[in-house]
Backbone as a chain_set.jsonl record, in Angstrom:
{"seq": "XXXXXXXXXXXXXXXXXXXXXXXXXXXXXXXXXXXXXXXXXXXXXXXXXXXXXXXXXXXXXXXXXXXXXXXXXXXXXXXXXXXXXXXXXXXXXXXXXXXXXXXXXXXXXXXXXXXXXXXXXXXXXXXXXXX", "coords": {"N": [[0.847, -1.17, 0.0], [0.492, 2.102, -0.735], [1.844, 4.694, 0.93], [1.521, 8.228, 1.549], [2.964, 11.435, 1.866], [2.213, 14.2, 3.697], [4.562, 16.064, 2.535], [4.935, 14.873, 0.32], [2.816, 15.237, -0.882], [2.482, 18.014, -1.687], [4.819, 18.366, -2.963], [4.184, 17.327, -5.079], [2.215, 18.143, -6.5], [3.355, 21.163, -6.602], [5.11, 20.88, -8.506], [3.345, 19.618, -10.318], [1.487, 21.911, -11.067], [4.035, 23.263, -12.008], [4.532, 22.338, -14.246], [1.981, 22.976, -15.792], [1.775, 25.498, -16.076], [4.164, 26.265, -17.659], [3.811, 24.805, -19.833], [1.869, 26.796, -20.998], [2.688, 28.399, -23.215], [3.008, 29.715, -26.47], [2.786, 27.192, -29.212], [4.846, 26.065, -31.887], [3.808, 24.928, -34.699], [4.848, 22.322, -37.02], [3.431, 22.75, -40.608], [0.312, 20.585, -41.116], [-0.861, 18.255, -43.397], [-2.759, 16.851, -46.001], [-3.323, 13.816, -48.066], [-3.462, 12.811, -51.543], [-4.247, 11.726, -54.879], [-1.456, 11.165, -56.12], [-0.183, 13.391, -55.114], [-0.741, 16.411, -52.162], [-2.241, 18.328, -50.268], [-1.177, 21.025, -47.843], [-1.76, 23.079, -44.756], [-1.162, 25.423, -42.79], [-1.49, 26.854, -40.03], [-0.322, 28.401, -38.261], [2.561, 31.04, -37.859], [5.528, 29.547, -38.826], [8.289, 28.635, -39.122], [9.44, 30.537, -41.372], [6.886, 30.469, -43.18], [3.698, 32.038, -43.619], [1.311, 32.004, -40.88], [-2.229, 30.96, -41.054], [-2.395, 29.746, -44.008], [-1.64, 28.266, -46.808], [-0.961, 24.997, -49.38], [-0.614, 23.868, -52.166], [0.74, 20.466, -53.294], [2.028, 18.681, -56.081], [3.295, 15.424, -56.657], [3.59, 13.923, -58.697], [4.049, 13.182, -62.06], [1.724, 12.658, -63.647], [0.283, 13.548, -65.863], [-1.776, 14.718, -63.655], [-3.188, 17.419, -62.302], [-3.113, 19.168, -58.3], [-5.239, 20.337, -56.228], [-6.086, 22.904, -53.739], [-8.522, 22.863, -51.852], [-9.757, 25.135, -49.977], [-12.367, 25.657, -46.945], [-13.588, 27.697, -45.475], [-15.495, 28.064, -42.383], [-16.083, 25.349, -42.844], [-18.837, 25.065, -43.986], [-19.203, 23.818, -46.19], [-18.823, 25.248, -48.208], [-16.671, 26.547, -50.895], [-14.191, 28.66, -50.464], [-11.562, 29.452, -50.681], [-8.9, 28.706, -53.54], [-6.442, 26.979, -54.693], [-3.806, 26.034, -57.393], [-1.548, 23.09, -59.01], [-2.121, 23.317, -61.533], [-0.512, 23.333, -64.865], [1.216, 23.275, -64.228], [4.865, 21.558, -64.475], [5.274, 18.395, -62.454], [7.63, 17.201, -60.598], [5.799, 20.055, -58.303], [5.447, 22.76, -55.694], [2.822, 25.021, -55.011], [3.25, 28.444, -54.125], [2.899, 29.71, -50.734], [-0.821, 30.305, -49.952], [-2.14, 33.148, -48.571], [-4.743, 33.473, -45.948], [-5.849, 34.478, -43.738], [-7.337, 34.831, -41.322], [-9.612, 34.979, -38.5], [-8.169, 34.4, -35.352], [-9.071, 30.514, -34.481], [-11.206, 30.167, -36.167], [-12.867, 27.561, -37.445], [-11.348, 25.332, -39.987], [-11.877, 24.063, -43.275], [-9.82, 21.713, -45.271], [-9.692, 20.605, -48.1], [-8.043, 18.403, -50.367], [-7.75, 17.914, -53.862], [-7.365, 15.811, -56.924], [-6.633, 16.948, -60.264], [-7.584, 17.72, -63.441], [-7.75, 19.759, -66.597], [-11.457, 20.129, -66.997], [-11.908, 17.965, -65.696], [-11.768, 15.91, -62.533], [-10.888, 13.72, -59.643], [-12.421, 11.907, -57.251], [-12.517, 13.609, -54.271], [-9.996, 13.531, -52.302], [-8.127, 13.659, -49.998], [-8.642, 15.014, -47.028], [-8.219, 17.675, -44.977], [-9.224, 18.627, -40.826], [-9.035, 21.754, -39.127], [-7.974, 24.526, -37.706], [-7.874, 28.056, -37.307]], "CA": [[0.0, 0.0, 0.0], [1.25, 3.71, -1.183], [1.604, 5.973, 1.706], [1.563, 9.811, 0.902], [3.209, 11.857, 3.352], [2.009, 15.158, 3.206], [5.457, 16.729, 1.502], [4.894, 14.121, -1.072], [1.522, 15.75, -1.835], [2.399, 19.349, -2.021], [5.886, 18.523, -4.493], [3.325, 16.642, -6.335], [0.908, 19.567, -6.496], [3.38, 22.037, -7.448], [5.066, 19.989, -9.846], [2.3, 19.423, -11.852], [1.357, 23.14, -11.676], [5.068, 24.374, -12.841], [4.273, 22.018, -15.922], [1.314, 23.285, -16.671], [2.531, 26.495, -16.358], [5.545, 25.642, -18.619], [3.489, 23.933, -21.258], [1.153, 27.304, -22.017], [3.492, 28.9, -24.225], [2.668, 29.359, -27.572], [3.863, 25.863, -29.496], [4.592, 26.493, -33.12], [4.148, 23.31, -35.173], [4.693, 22.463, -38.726], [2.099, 22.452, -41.075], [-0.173, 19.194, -41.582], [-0.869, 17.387, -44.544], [-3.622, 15.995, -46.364], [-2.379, 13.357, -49.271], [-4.158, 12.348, -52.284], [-3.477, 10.684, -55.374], [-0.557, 12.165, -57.092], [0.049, 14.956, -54.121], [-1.061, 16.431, -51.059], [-2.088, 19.916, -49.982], [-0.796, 21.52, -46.706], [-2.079, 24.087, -43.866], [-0.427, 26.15, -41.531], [-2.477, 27.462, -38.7], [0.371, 29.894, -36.982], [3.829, 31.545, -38.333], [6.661, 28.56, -38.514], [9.699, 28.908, -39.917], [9.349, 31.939, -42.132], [6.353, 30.046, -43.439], [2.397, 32.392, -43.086], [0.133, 31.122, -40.355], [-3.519, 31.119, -41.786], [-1.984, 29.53, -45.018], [-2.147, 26.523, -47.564], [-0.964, 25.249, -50.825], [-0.797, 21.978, -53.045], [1.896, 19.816, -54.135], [1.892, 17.808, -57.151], [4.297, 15.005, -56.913], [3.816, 12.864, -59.421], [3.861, 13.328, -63.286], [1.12, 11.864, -64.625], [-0.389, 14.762, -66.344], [-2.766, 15.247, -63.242], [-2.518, 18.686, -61.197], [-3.547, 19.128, -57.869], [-5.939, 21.501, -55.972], [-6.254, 22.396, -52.552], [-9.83, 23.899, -51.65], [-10.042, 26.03, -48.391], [-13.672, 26.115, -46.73], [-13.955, 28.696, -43.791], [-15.801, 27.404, -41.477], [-16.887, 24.286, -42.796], [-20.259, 25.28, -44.411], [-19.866, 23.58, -47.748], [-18.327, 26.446, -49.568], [-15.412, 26.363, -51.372], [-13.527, 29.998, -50.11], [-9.751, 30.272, -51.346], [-8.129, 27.429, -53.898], [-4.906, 27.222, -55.575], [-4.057, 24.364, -58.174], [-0.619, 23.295, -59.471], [-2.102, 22.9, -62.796], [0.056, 24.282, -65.737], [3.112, 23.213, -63.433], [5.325, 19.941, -64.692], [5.57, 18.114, -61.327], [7.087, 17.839, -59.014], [5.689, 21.354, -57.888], [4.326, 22.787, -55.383], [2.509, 26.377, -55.17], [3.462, 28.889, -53.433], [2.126, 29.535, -49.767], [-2.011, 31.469, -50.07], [-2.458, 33.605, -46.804], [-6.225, 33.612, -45.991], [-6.599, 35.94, -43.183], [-8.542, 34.18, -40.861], [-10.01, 35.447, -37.444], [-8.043, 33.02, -34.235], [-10.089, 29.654, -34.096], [-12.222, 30.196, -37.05], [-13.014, 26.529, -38.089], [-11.254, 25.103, -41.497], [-11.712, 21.886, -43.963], [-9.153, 22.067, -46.429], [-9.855, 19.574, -49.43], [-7.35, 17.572, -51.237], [-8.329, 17.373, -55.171], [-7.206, 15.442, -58.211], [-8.058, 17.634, -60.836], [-6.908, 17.629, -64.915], [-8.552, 20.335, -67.041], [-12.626, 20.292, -66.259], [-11.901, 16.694, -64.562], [-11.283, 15.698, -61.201], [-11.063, 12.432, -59.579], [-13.091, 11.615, -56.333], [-11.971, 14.634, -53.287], [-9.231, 12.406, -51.793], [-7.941, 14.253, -48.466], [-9.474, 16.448, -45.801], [-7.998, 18.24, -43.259], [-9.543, 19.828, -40.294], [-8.127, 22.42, -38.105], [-8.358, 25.79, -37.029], [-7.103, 29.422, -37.948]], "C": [[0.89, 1.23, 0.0], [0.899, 4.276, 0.004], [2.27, 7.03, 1.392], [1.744, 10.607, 1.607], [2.932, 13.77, 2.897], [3.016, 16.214, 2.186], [5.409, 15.738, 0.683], [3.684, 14.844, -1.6], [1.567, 17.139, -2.601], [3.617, 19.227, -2.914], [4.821, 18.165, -5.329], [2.44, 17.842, -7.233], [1.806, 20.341, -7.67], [4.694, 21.783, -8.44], [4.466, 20.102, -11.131], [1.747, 21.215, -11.876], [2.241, 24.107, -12.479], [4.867, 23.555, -14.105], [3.378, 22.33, -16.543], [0.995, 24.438, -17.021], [3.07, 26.562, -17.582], [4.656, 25.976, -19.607], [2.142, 25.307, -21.971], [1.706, 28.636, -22.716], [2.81, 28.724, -25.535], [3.505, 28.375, -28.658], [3.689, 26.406, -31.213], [4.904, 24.741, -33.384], [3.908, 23.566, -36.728], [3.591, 22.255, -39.394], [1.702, 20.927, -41.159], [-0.56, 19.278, -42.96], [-2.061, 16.968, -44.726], [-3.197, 15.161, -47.845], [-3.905, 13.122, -50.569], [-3.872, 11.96, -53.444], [-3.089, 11.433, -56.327], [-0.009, 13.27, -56.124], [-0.492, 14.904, -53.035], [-1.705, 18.123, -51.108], [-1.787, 20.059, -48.191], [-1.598, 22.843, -46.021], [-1.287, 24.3, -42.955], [-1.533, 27.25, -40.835], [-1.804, 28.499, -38.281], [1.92, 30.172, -37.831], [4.635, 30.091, -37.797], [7.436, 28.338, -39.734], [9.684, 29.646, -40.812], [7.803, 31.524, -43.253], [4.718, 31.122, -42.602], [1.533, 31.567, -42.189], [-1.265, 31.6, -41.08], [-3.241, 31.238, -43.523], [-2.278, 28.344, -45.68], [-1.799, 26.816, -48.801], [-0.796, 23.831, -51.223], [0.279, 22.212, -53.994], [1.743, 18.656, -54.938], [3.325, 17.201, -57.128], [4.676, 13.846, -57.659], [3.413, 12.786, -61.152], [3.465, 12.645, -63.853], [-0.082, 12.478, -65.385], [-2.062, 15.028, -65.664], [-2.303, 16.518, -61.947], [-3.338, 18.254, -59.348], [-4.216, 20.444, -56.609], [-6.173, 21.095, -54.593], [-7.363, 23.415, -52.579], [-10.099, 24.233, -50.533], [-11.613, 26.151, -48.222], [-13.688, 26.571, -45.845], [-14.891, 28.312, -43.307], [-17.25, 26.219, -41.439], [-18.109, 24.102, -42.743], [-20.438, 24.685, -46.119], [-19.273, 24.015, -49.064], [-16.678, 25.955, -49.567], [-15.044, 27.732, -51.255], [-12.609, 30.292, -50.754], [-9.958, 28.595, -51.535], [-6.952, 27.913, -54.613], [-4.269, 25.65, -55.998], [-2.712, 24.399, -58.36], [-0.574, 23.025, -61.109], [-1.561, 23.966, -64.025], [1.601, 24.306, -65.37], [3.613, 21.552, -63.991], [5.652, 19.783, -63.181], [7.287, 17.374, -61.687], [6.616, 19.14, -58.688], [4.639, 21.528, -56.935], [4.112, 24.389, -55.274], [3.026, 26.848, -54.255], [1.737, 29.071, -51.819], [0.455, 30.384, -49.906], [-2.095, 31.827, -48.837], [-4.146, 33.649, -47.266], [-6.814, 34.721, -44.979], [-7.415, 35.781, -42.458], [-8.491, 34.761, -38.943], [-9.246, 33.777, -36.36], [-9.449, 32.268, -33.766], [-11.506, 29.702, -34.984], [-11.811, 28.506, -37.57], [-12.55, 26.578, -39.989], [-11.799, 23.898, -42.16], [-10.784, 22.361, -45.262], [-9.072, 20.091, -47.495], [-8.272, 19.254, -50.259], [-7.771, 17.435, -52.586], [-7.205, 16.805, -56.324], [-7.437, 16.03, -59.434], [-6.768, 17.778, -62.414], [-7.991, 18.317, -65.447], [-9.98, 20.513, -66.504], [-12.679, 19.086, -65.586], [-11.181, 16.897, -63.372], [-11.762, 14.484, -60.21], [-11.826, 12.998, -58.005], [-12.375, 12.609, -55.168], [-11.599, 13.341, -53.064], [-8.946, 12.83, -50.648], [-8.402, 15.355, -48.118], [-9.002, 16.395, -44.637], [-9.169, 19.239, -42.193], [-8.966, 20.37, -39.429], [-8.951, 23.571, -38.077], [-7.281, 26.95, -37.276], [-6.073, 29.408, -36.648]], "O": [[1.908, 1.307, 0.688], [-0.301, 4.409, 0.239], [3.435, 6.982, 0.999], [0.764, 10.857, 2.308], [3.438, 14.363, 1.944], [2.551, 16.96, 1.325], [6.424, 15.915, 0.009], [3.611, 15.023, -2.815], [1.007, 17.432, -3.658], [3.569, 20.064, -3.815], [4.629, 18.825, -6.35], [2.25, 18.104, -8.421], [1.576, 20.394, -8.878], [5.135, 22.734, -9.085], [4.75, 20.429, -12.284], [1.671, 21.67, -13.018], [1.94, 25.075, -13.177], [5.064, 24.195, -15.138], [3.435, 22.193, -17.765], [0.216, 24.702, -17.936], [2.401, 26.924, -18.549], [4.599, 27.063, -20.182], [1.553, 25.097, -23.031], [1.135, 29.727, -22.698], [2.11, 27.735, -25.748], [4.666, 28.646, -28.966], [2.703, 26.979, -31.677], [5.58, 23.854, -32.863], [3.267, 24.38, -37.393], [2.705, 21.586, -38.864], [2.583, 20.073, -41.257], [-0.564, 20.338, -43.585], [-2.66, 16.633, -43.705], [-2.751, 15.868, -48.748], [-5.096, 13.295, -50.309], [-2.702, 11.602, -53.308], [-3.727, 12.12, -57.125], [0.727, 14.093, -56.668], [-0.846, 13.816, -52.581], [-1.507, 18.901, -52.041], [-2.197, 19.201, -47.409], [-2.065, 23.648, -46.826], [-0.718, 23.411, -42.321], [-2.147, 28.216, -41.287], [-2.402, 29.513, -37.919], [2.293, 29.198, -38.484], [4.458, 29.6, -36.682], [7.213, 27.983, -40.891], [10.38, 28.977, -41.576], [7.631, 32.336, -44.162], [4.531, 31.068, -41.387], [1.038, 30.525, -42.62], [-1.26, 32.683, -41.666], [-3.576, 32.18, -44.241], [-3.047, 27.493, -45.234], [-1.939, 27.871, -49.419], [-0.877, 22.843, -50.492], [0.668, 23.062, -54.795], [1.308, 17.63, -54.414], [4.336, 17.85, -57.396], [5.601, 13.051, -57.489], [2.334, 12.25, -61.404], [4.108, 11.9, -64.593], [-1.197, 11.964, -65.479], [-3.09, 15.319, -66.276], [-1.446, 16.495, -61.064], [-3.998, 17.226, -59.195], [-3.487, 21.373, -56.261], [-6.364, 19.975, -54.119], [-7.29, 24.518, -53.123], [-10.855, 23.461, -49.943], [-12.243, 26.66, -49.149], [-13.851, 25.754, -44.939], [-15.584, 28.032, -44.285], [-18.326, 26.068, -40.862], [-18.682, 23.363, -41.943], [-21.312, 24.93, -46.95], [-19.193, 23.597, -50.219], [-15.901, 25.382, -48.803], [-15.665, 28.34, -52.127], [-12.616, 31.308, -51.449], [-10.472, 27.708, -50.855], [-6.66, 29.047, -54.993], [-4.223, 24.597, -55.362], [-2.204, 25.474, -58.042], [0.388, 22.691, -61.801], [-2.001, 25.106, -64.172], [2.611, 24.871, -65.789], [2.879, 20.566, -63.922], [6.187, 20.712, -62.576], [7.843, 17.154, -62.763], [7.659, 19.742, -58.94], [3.52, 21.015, -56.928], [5.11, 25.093, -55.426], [3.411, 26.093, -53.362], [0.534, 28.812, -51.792], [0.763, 31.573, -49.992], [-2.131, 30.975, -47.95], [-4.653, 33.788, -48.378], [-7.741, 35.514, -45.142], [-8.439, 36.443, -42.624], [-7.443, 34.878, -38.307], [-9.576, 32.599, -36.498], [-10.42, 32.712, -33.152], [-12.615, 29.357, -34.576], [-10.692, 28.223, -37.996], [-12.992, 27.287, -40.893], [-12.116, 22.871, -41.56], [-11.089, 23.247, -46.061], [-8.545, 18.984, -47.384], [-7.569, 20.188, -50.644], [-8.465, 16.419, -52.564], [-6.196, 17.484, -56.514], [-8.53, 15.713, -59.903], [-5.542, 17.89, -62.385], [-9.123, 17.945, -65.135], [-9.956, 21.101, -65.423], [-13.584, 19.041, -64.752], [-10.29, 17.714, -63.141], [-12.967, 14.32, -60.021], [-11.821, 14.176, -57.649], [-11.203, 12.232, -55.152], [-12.227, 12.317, -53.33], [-9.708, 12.264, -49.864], [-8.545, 16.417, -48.725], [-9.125, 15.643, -43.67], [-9.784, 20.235, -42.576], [-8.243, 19.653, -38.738], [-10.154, 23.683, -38.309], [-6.072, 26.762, -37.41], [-5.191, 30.261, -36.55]]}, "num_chains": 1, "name": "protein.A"}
């Protein structure tokens, strides 16, 4: 049986309060990913590494004369808001970064597409996150 002697309770205590202290710093993290076939498109939520937070763009990495499109929906109503394609690019390529401009914690879905002239294969990845 664990016995807990009262200075075991209060390091414990403030312990766990200097970590959770600590830990509310603002964390910068790299953008995520959504893949799909032939590419991916990316989001960035916050400034990291000289890289726009409230950003996104699509990489085409596979030359098989299909581009690929990433479709931004602000807050996940359906709509298609900001896109940017790499079509007209020989892959590998990927676009440059789009800033969007988004209010902190505005809900995203950022779409993944397949897309060759007026075609486009089945939406393949979806991210969600937050401005």
């Amino acid at each position: 049986m664990l016995s807990f002697t009262r200075g075991r309770v209060i390091a414990t205590a403030v312990g766990t309060a200097a970590l959770l202290f600590a830990a509310q710093g603002t964390a910068a993290a790299a953008p995520v990913r959504a893949n799909t076939e032939g590419g991916y498109v990316q989001w960035n939520a916050d400034p990291y590494d000289g890289i726009p937070g409230d950003s996104f763009r699509a990489c085409d990495t596979t030359a098989d004369g299909w581009g690929i499109e990433a479709r931004l929906d602000v807050n996940r109503n359906g709509t298609t808001d900001q896109q940017v394609s790499t079509r007209g690019h020989d892959a590998p390529y990927c676009t440059g970064w789009v800033y969007a401009d988004l209010a902190e914690g505005t809900p995203i879905a950022l779409w993944a597409v397949t897309v060759r002239g007026s075609e486009e294969k089945p939406q393949g990845g979806l991210l969600w996150s937050h401005a």
